């Protein structure tokens, strides 16, 4: 029958349906025997069947249809929300089977946000919860309530939960544990029910039945972790008693979770916890309990050295368990909970931690990495980063990139606050780029450029690193590196004055394999060539000037030097110094170059007439084809370069006679003009810079632009993507016009090819064979795991502990901008939901009302007024959230008014009066330290809340019976 | 709530039981199950039983062809959840007798009822196998 109906094509009439209804088993069997790919049709047919059957007046047919639908929606993801009413229809069924099916369907699919018929279930739930109905029915109702209760449902049914929860009903209901868990749901969705349910829930803690205690403790652990734990401090003695008495590991674990929240709030409580915790640590054989103790000690009692010592020893056992990856993972996690204060603990387990970097489990490796990165300080960032970057070379691609990510993030944190030696860091960035697995090009690009802008002292090293990257033809084929190369090209163009050999740079920037780069990166390359070209000519002319002046006589030298730009003097002298050293340097460099490519220019003064001529030829030859490039950025820059070259060519004097060149000073003028265009230093730009620009008066930004729609519709040219660091400001308007049609000098090209034969691949193959060069760093052949960890352990001689290192040189100036520059990634403060506030406020009332009733001034809150009081609290809750909103608004407004703030910044002392100024203070803290500002904000937030909530009792006083 | 969801998934990645203790839409569930299954099923025996996923921590254990995956809050005790999984399997074993994937497929409701006895609102409320199975045995006898 089942097989027949599943293979039949025409839908059967309704009567046949109910007579020959497929059972759930039939459905499952037909689903199992289906051929691959037939599932959707089968499901839709089954669904059509169910839709017909479920409307049947026969309860059996309806129940089976609902059962099938529940199965399909739960395991095959079919929507069952349309059948909510049918489930409701079956809830009152007298048949236990039907009732169970209906409740299961409801609890798997009902939710206040999607089930609009949910209120209709109130009556039935109440009926099933009543003490007169059989416990299995009440159990079903409790389950539905705990999964799907809306605030209204919770409010209406709270009184009905009471008999199940209360200890006063005799005998106590067997469903008390479930009722406790359901009460938790009611409390969290509807704080109004606190006066009804909270006290019975507290009473559950003293029940003789461990199941009840377990459920209640679980509920409190949940409440304490989701809301404000300080509300539960008054219950601490009760929890403490349970901690001493209970023998169930489940209960103990939950109790420890509660204490981990409470201990930081109350030092006396923490002191009292040390003994029982140490006791548990020593004698318990259950690893879960031991681990929970460790976690509680690390997060709640970090000040109690004895306990920490004991816990760290346990963690060492965890880390040493070779056969259980779970314990190793948890051991690492536990260590990462310890703050920097206890870095000795990590230091003691250093070998195990570093060995974990080679663990077969990527999760363990990641934890180890996270732990190590947590131990990085400015004194050991050097060793750790080198260790990790070297290790990344040997590990698998995914983890290698995770390592690079971690190093980049940590070192770049808060505008490189950890980095002292930028030369080292810049070369480390270069090494990272050469990692064959590296896919983090964007971040490396960002940091290279950023350091160039911010750290003046790092520029020479930066240019060196950039040169090494640019000159390596193997890197050009890797699409992940083109961003880094773009940064390298920009750096070497912008800071060319630090380059030892600008001509070599030009060759590197124009090597044939640059055709593999995306057009926008090529545009950066060409612009860099432009800058280098201008620089070379400028230096050449300056030198001629100097030599001419010095030949004129010593008396005029003083005056002459003032003519020359100070910058170029510095650069020229730097190069003059460099030229002496260049021979040896190049000697080294040749070793890692594929061949001596620069035979014509090396070991010579780069700024001779001949070398400049060669450079012009080289540039023209290489760049000329690009003048017709499809990409407009490339084309425009190419034409700029060509225009300049033609202009220089038109002045022939300098080629023949050096002195005549000086006399005909047109070329000097041109070059000086161009050089001065590039001489202005670029700096980092604040993220808020745009906001600081005052909006001109009369500019209406929010005017309706609808009438421009037709203009836009006609103009269908797509906007060009701009490259990441704009070079537009450097473009030279005049040269573009001068770009004459280029002269094809095939002979020169041939000469160039002959000279740099190695660089030239057969032209037609260039595009296709992109990876014929050996990779820069061949990935290590998969060595045996043991070898890798051997290597690693060798590295463990280096300490993870921050050491006092004497820095040989002071940290260079790092330009920082104001207002959260670099800390913009700090997570926003977690603002508690007002519901939580409501809940803890209400619980405060119940608990403290209970304890203080006899003596304190809170007497007026008699039970009669409790309802009103809750209402008060909820009103206050609203005003709290309102004030929060105001705060947010203030913040936003404040952020958009950077200029005003920066004016105010010097008046440090007067900030406490107006909210606006408070915000300023906050912002300032933000700048200084993310963590402390968080603290501050949260603290202030709580203060505000309390100020407004002064109806509720102030901070609870723990009675001394704890002590 | 401690436990956010419980999933039983076979080796092929098909869900065999899904119980959520916090509300997710069908699309979210499908996406979540797909991602978790992809993450967990690829792991080997030598790797640990914990996987971080979004804001959850997945604690899982494999029994024969079935994976038991439990999604918990980040501060939940992983080892206790492993013990819970084991308890669940033992309970099913006691009821079905050497439980297998088919038992759960064809008795999905019973599996859900066992879970309902053990976990309410994400809190573990019952850890005694006898107590968990008592209502189900009662139910079997009645029908």
XYZ file of N, CA, C and O in Angstrom, chain A residues 10-21 49 52-53:
60
model
N -1.311 10.512 -9.753
C -2.460 11.395 -9.562
C -2.823 11.468 -8.085
O -2.790 10.453 -7.383
N -3.125 12.681 -7.558
C -3.513 12.796 -6.159
C -4.836 12.061 -5.922
O -5.789 12.202 -6.695
N -4.867 11.299 -4.856
C -6.070 10.525 -4.565
C -7.109 11.418 -3.916
O -6.760 12.410 -3.283
N -8.365 11.105 -4.060
C -9.392 11.900 -3.397
C -9.315 11.773 -1.882
O -8.705 10.844 -1.343
N -9.945 12.703 -1.232
C -9.762 12.850 0.204
C -10.198 11.609 0.988
O -9.555 11.206 1.933
N -11.303 10.988 0.565
C -11.806 9.831 1.293
C -10.784 8.694 1.252
O -10.460 8.080 2.267
N -10.243 8.475 0.073
C -9.234 7.429 -0.075
C -8.036 7.759 0.798
O -7.427 6.890 1.405
N -7.742 9.049 0.852
C -6.627 9.482 1.676
C -6.757 9.005 3.098
O -5.824 8.445 3.675
N -7.927 9.259 3.683
C -8.039 8.912 5.093
C -8.194 7.401 5.285
O -7.840 6.854 6.314
N -8.690 6.739 4.255
C -8.794 5.288 4.373
C -7.434 4.623 4.231
O -7.092 3.708 4.958
N -6.694 5.101 3.251
C -5.396 4.475 2.981
C -4.263 5.427 3.338
O -3.317 5.594 2.596
N -4.369 6.053 4.478
C -3.360 7.035 4.843
C -2.009 6.369 5.072
O -1.930 5.304 5.688
N -0.159 15.750 0.514
C -0.928 14.721 1.213
C -1.305 15.184 2.621
O -2.468 15.119 3.035
N -3.968 17.839 2.914
C -5.330 17.339 2.799
C -5.744 16.611 4.072
O -6.807 16.857 4.626
N -4.858 15.737 4.524
C -5.222 14.870 5.647
C -5.469 15.645 6.935
O -6.303 15.304 7.747
